[in-house]
Every structure is written in C-alpha cells, then in structure tokens.
C-alpha cells in the first residue's frame, strides 16, 4: 500500500491534480478540506466547531483531522494506496500520521510539493471563488490569513520530510496539463 502526500499552499492546485493522480495510479484521494466542508454541509457537531475556524482562515485542531484520516484509511478497501491532500498540515499531524501508519505496518511513500509564488496563490483563489463559491475564498483578509498560516505552520513540514528523504518538489506554474505532466513524470519513477 502506498501513501503519497500532496503538499503546497492553498490555491496551488492540489485538488485538481489529486483527481488526475488518483485516477492514473488507482489511489484513494483524501482531502481533509473536503471532508470538513462535508461535515459543515451536513450540520454535524464537528462541522459546527470547524466552521468558524475555517471561515477565519485558521486550522482546525490536529486531533479532529487525525481522527478523520484514520477512519478513512480503515473504511477504504481495494485501492493501490492513498493520496493525502491538505494533511498533514502541522508537524504534530506529521508525527501523528507516522503513528497511524506504523499501526498499519506502513510508512509514507513520498511527498510531492507543488510550488507556486504567493502572488499566484491569490490570483488562483480569487478565480476559484467565482467557480466554487467557498466562503473562505472570498475575503482578502481570510486569504491572507491562510497564506500566513501556511508559511508559519505548514511550510516547516517540508524539512521533516526532507530529513526523511521523502521530499520531492515540482513547479506548479503553467497550465493544469503542464503541471500534471511534471507530476506524472516524477511519480512514474517513484
Ligand atoms: P486550501 O486549498 O485552501 O488549502 P483545503 O480545502 O485544503 O483548502 O482546506 C480548507 C480549510 O480546512 C483550511 O484552511 C483549514 O481551516 C481546514 N483544514 C483542512 N485540512 C486541515 C488540516 N490537516 N488541519 C487543520 N485544518 C485543516
């Protein structure tokens, strides 16, 4: 079983690329952002707690997403592996993921980091706001807060996976197909 992590700032195109990767390599795509938005839409207790945090551009507590990931691993059968999108997002989550995988006698296969400059992040999120209507995509101060949260809490994770020899970087600028081409070129050799 393979466990890939898709890494990059909000708006890097993780969701778009994840769909193509899951399809090509028979992976189950798990997006913690999507799982949380489904909880909000269903009006669950977890969704109610997550809503205000997400809409301010903050992260939800580590334990919440860790629990969601573990139960998704347990309930999914018949796949070649998993593609994690939006998780881990903090060093604590990365440590927890290693624990969850150790209990499954597995480990992270590889991390793929999609790199784009901050200016392009804002442009892509504004474009997505028009198409998807996500509440956290419309306000400038929320977008700024998400970018800040990414640089402060998530970007340091790159070091964690570099030390483990599992870090790979690709250029996320250009068309969807150009970026997919770079990712497939890398993953075909992993
Ligand atoms: P983006 O593409 O903007 O990064 P996501 O759909 O991945 O969007 O996440 C949206 C929001 O959901 C995040 O800003 C955060 O509040 C919450 N979230 C998603 N994944 C996590 C996580 N692993 N840990 C904490 N909060 C998360």
mmCIF file of C-alpha atoms and ligand atoms in Angstrom:
data_model
loop_
_atom_site.group_PDB
_atom_site.id
_atom_site.type_symbol
_atom_site.label_atom_id
_atom_site.label_comp_id
_atom_site.label_asym_id
_atom_site.label_seq_id
_atom_site.Cartn_x
_atom_site.Cartn_y
_atom_site.Cartn_z
ATOM 1 C CA UNK A 1 0.000 0.000 0.000
ATOM 2 C CA UNK A 2 1.395 3.391 -0.998
ATOM 3 C CA UNK A 3 0.843 6.603 0.924
ATOM 4 C CA UNK A 4 1.505 9.796 -1.018
ATOM 5 C CA UNK A 5 1.235 13.311 0.376
ATOM 6 C CA UNK A 6 0.356 16.215 -1.891
ATOM 7 C CA UNK A 7 1.804 19.374 -0.414
ATOM 8 C CA UNK A 8 1.628 23.053 -1.301
ATOM 9 C CA UNK A 9 -0.013 26.374 -0.419
ATOM 10 C CA UNK A 10 -3.764 26.994 -0.695
ATOM 11 C CA UNK A 11 -4.588 27.528 -4.350
ATOM 12 C CA UNK A 12 -1.581 25.524 -5.594
ATOM 13 C CA UNK A 13 -3.961 23.245 -7.463
ATOM 14 C CA UNK A 14 -3.739 20.255 -5.119
ATOM 15 C CA UNK A 15 -7.390 19.249 -5.518
ATOM 16 C CA UNK A 16 -7.279 19.448 -9.311
ATOM 17 C CA UNK A 17 -4.044 17.490 -9.597
ATOM 18 C CA UNK A 18 -5.101 14.971 -6.926
ATOM 19 C CA UNK A 19 -8.085 13.868 -9.024
ATOM 20 C CA UNK A 20 -5.836 13.122 -12.024
ATOM 21 C CA UNK A 21 -3.230 11.360 -9.854
ATOM 22 C CA UNK A 22 -5.832 9.208 -8.048
ATOM 23 C CA UNK A 23 -7.249 8.163 -11.399
ATOM 24 C CA UNK A 24 -3.921 7.307 -13.008
ATOM 25 C CA UNK A 25 -2.421 5.382 -10.085
ATOM 26 C CA UNK A 26 -5.550 3.808 -8.512
ATOM 27 C CA UNK A 27 -5.275 5.830 -5.321
ATOM 28 C CA UNK A 28 -7.975 6.912 -2.890
ATOM 29 C CA UNK A 29 -7.878 10.722 -2.714
ATOM 30 C CA UNK A 30 -8.456 12.056 0.802
ATOM 31 C CA UNK A 31 -8.873 15.824 1.129
ATOM 32 C CA UNK A 32 -9.292 16.944 4.744
ATOM 33 C CA UNK A 33 -10.689 20.282 3.481
ATOM 34 C CA UNK A 34 -13.396 18.446 1.522
ATOM 35 C CA UNK A 35 -14.183 16.133 4.442
ATOM 36 C CA UNK A 36 -14.549 19.170 6.725
ATOM 37 C CA UNK A 37 -16.769 21.012 4.222
ATOM 38 C CA UNK A 38 -18.976 17.887 4.024
ATOM 39 C CA UNK A 39 -19.308 17.909 7.844
ATOM 40 C CA UNK A 40 -20.296 21.596 7.720
ATOM 41 C CA UNK A 41 -22.843 20.954 4.958
ATOM 42 C CA UNK A 42 -24.324 18.054 6.955
ATOM 43 C CA UNK A 43 -24.556 20.286 10.042
ATOM 44 C CA UNK A 44 -22.744 17.796 12.325
ATOM 45 C CA UNK A 45 -21.317 18.803 15.707
ATOM 46 C CA UNK A 46 -17.803 18.539 14.234
ATOM 47 C CA UNK A 47 -18.878 20.718 11.297
ATOM 48 C CA UNK A 48 -20.283 23.371 13.617
ATOM 49 C CA UNK A 49 -16.998 23.533 15.533
ATOM 50 C CA UNK A 50 -14.905 23.642 12.340
ATOM 51 C CA UNK A 51 -16.978 26.265 10.507
ATOM 52 C CA UNK A 52 -15.828 29.443 12.244
ATOM 53 C CA UNK A 53 -12.178 28.317 12.289
ATOM 54 C CA UNK A 54 -12.188 27.554 8.565
ATOM 55 C CA UNK A 55 -14.010 30.772 7.711
ATOM 56 C CA UNK A 56 -11.395 32.808 9.580
ATOM 57 C CA UNK A 57 -8.519 31.073 7.771
ATOM 58 C CA UNK A 58 -7.284 29.217 10.877
ATOM 59 C CA UNK A 59 -6.638 25.482 11.161
ATOM 60 C CA UNK A 60 -8.986 23.074 12.930
ATOM 61 C CA UNK A 61 -7.492 21.123 15.875
ATOM 62 C CA UNK A 62 -4.990 18.385 14.954
ATOM 63 C CA UNK A 63 -6.972 15.592 16.703
ATOM 64 C CA UNK A 64 -10.027 16.308 14.559
ATOM 65 C CA UNK A 65 -8.295 15.774 11.227
ATOM 66 C CA UNK A 66 -6.156 12.911 12.547
ATOM 67 C CA UNK A 67 -9.332 11.019 13.522
ATOM 68 C CA UNK A 68 -10.910 11.679 10.123
ATOM 69 C CA UNK A 69 -7.829 10.353 8.309
ATOM 70 C CA UNK A 70 -7.558 7.189 10.385
ATOM 71 C CA UNK A 71 -11.214 6.269 9.933
ATOM 72 C CA UNK A 72 -10.993 6.894 6.178
ATOM 73 C CA UNK A 73 -7.957 4.543 5.984
ATOM 74 C CA UNK A 74 -9.909 1.901 7.881
ATOM 75 C CA UNK A 75 -13.082 2.150 5.811
ATOM 76 C CA UNK A 76 -11.425 2.167 2.350
ATOM 77 C CA UNK A 77 -10.750 -1.160 0.641
ATOM 78 C CA UNK A 78 -9.490 -2.260 -2.762
ATOM 79 C CA UNK A 79 -7.160 0.616 -3.634
ATOM 80 C CA UNK A 80 -3.451 0.690 -4.546
ATOM 81 C CA UNK A 81 -2.843 3.354 -1.958
ATOM 82 C CA UNK A 82 -3.865 6.764 -0.652
ATOM 83 C CA UNK A 83 -3.236 10.316 -1.753
ATOM 84 C CA UNK A 84 -3.398 12.781 1.124
ATOM 85 C CA UNK A 85 -4.343 16.336 0.169
ATOM 86 C CA UNK A 86 -4.284 19.009 2.877
ATOM 87 C CA UNK A 87 -2.943 16.618 5.512
ATOM 88 C CA UNK A 88 -0.560 16.705 7.319
ATOM 89 C CA UNK A 89 -0.578 20.471 7.791
ATOM 90 C CA UNK A 90 1.405 20.771 11.025
ATOM 91 C CA UNK A 91 4.447 18.941 12.391
ATOM 92 C CA UNK A 92 2.212 17.396 15.084
ATOM 93 C CA UNK A 93 -0.025 15.972 12.331
ATOM 94 C CA UNK A 94 3.023 14.551 10.513
ATOM 95 C CA UNK A 95 4.153 12.808 13.707
ATOM 96 C CA UNK A 96 0.610 11.501 14.258
ATOM 97 C CA UNK A 97 0.474 10.226 10.660
ATOM 98 C CA UNK A 98 3.680 8.235 11.207
ATOM 99 C CA UNK A 99 1.993 6.655 14.259
ATOM 100 C CA UNK A 100 -1.218 5.856 12.380
ATOM 101 C CA UNK A 101 0.785 4.274 9.539
ATOM 102 C CA UNK A 102 3.050 2.335 11.933
ATOM 103 C CA UNK A 103 -0.112 0.712 13.358
ATOM 104 C CA UNK A 104 -0.882 -0.389 9.766
ATOM 105 C CA UNK A 105 2.739 -1.615 9.315
ATOM 106 C CA UNK A 106 3.198 1.082 6.680
ATOM 107 C CA UNK A 107 5.005 4.365 6.142
ATOM 108 C CA UNK A 108 4.760 7.484 3.984
ATOM 109 C CA UNK A 109 5.930 6.593 0.467
ATOM 110 C CA UNK A 110 6.675 10.082 -0.779
ATOM 111 C CA UNK A 111 5.668 13.738 -0.553
ATOM 112 C CA UNK A 112 5.119 15.853 -3.658
ATOM 113 C CA UNK A 113 5.287 19.586 -3.123
ATOM 114 C CA UNK A 114 3.610 21.857 -5.697
ATOM 115 C CA UNK A 115 5.444 25.175 -5.633
ATOM 116 C CA UNK A 116 3.791 28.473 -6.614
ATOM 117 C CA UNK A 117 4.598 32.092 -5.675
ATOM 118 C CA UNK A 118 2.324 33.968 -3.181
ATOM 119 C CA UNK A 119 1.040 36.309 -5.909
ATOM 120 C CA UNK A 120 -0.241 33.401 -7.962
ATOM 121 C CA UNK A 121 -1.886 31.914 -4.831
ATOM 122 C CA UNK A 122 -4.134 34.968 -4.505
ATOM 123 C CA UNK A 123 -4.942 35.039 -8.212
ATOM 124 C CA UNK A 124 -5.904 31.339 -8.263
ATOM 125 C CA UNK A 125 -8.034 31.595 -5.094
ATOM 126 C CA UNK A 126 -9.940 34.606 -6.458
ATOM 127 C CA UNK A 127 -10.592 32.675 -9.670
ATOM 128 C CA UNK A 128 -11.785 29.611 -7.681
ATOM 129 C CA UNK A 129 -14.100 31.801 -5.571
ATOM 130 C CA UNK A 130 -16.094 32.624 -8.681
ATOM 131 C CA UNK A 131 -16.381 28.960 -9.701
ATOM 132 C CA UNK A 132 -16.822 27.123 -6.374
ATOM 133 C CA UNK A 133 -18.234 29.775 -4.049
ATOM 134 C CA UNK A 134 -16.226 28.672 -0.992
ATOM 135 C CA UNK A 135 -16.755 31.037 1.964
ATOM 136 C CA UNK A 136 -13.015 31.057 2.795
ATOM 137 C CA UNK A 137 -12.085 32.098 -0.765
ATOM 138 C CA UNK A 138 -13.873 35.443 -0.915
ATOM 139 C CA UNK A 139 -12.430 37.762 1.770
ATOM 140 C CA UNK A 140 -8.940 39.191 1.278
ATOM 141 C CA UNK A 141 -8.096 39.097 4.996
ATOM 142 C CA UNK A 142 -9.081 35.402 5.204
ATOM 143 C CA UNK A 143 -6.930 34.566 2.174
ATOM 144 C CA UNK A 144 -4.016 36.490 3.737
ATOM 145 C CA UNK A 145 -4.506 34.583 6.992
ATOM 146 C CA UNK A 146 -4.462 31.239 5.165
ATOM 147 C CA UNK A 147 -1.245 32.156 3.366
ATOM 148 C CA UNK A 148 0.293 33.247 6.685
ATOM 149 C CA UNK A 149 -0.870 30.040 8.395
ATOM 150 C CA UNK A 150 0.693 28.068 5.531
ATOM 151 C CA UNK A 151 4.073 29.788 5.844
ATOM 152 C CA UNK A 152 4.102 29.603 9.674
ATOM 153 C CA UNK A 153 2.683 26.149 10.400
ATOM 154 C CA UNK A 154 2.715 24.060 7.231
ATOM 155 C CA UNK A 155 5.817 25.054 5.276
ATOM 156 C CA UNK A 156 8.165 23.913 8.123
ATOM 157 C CA UNK A 157 6.906 20.384 7.426
ATOM 158 C CA UNK A 158 8.995 20.334 4.261
ATOM 159 C CA UNK A 159 12.091 19.974 6.495
ATOM 160 C CA UNK A 160 10.521 16.998 8.291
ATOM 161 C CA UNK A 161 10.117 15.112 5.001
ATOM 162 C CA UNK A 162 13.453 16.304 3.568
ATOM 163 C CA UNK A 163 15.179 14.748 6.578
ATOM 164 C CA UNK A 164 13.270 11.510 5.945
ATOM 165 C CA UNK A 165 14.435 11.576 2.292
ATOM 166 C CA UNK A 166 10.822 11.666 1.067
ATOM 167 C CA UNK A 167 10.540 15.212 -0.261
ATOM 168 C CA UNK A 168 10.007 15.989 -3.976
ATOM 169 C CA UNK A 169 9.300 19.363 -5.495
ATOM 170 C CA UNK A 170 7.589 20.300 -8.743
ATOM 171 C CA UNK A 171 6.860 23.647 -10.413
ATOM 172 C CA UNK A 172 3.136 24.433 -10.055
ATOM 173 C CA UNK A 173 3.037 27.315 -12.539
ATOM 174 C CA UNK A 174 1.595 26.925 -16.024
ATOM 175 C CA UNK A 175 -1.468 25.032 -17.275
ATOM 176 C CA UNK A 176 -3.195 22.152 -15.468
ATOM 177 C CA UNK A 177 -1.826 19.737 -18.090
ATOM 178 C CA UNK A 178 1.723 21.077 -17.793
ATOM 179 C CA UNK A 179 1.650 20.596 -14.016
ATOM 180 C CA UNK A 180 0.112 17.089 -14.349
ATOM 181 C CA UNK A 181 2.854 16.191 -16.825
ATOM 182 C CA UNK A 182 5.539 17.166 -14.304
ATOM 183 C CA UNK A 183 3.837 15.214 -11.507
ATOM 184 C CA UNK A 184 3.375 12.073 -13.624
ATOM 185 C CA UNK A 185 6.992 12.282 -14.778
ATOM 186 C CA UNK A 186 8.032 12.189 -11.146
ATOM 187 C CA UNK A 187 5.530 9.588 -9.906
ATOM 188 C CA UNK A 188 6.172 7.126 -12.737
ATOM 189 C CA UNK A 189 9.644 6.800 -11.242
ATOM 190 C CA UNK A 190 8.699 6.540 -7.560
HETATM 191 P P1 LIG B 1 -6.804 25.063 0.661
HETATM 192 O O1 LIG B 1 -6.724 24.576 -0.754
HETATM 193 O O2 LIG B 1 -7.211 26.479 0.751
HETATM 194 O O3 LIG B 1 -5.604 24.701 1.457
HETATM 195 P P2 LIG B 1 -8.417 22.999 1.952
HETATM 196 O O4 LIG B 1 -9.683 22.573 1.331
HETATM 197 O O5 LIG B 1 -7.270 22.035 1.930
HETATM 198 O O6 LIG B 1 -8.060 24.373 1.288
HETATM 199 O O7 LIG B 1 -8.671 23.427 3.475
HETATM 200 C C1 LIG B 1 -9.627 24.414 3.830
HETATM 201 C C2 LIG B 1 -9.562 24.694 5.334
HETATM 202 O O8 LIG B 1 -9.878 23.482 6.067
HETATM 203 C C3 LIG B 1 -8.197 25.107 5.869
HETATM 204 O O9 LIG B 1 -7.955 26.489 5.722
HETATM 205 C C4 LIG B 1 -8.324 24.683 7.351
HETATM 206 O O10 LIG B 1 -9.090 25.606 8.095
HETATM 207 C C5 LIG B 1 -9.104 23.396 7.272
HETATM 208 N N1 LIG B 1 -8.207 22.223 7.177
HETATM 209 C C6 LIG B 1 -8.055 21.399 6.092
HETATM 210 N N2 LIG B 1 -7.142 20.450 6.339
HETATM 211 C C7 LIG B 1 -6.692 20.673 7.599
HETATM 212 C C8 LIG B 1 -5.714 20.047 8.431
HETATM 213 N N3 LIG B 1 -4.996 18.989 8.008
HETATM 214 N N4 LIG B 1 -5.509 20.555 9.673
HETATM 215 C C9 LIG B 1 -6.204 21.593 10.122
HETATM 216 N N5 LIG B 1 -7.121 22.252 9.402
HETATM 217 C C10 LIG B 1 -7.370 21.796 8.150
#
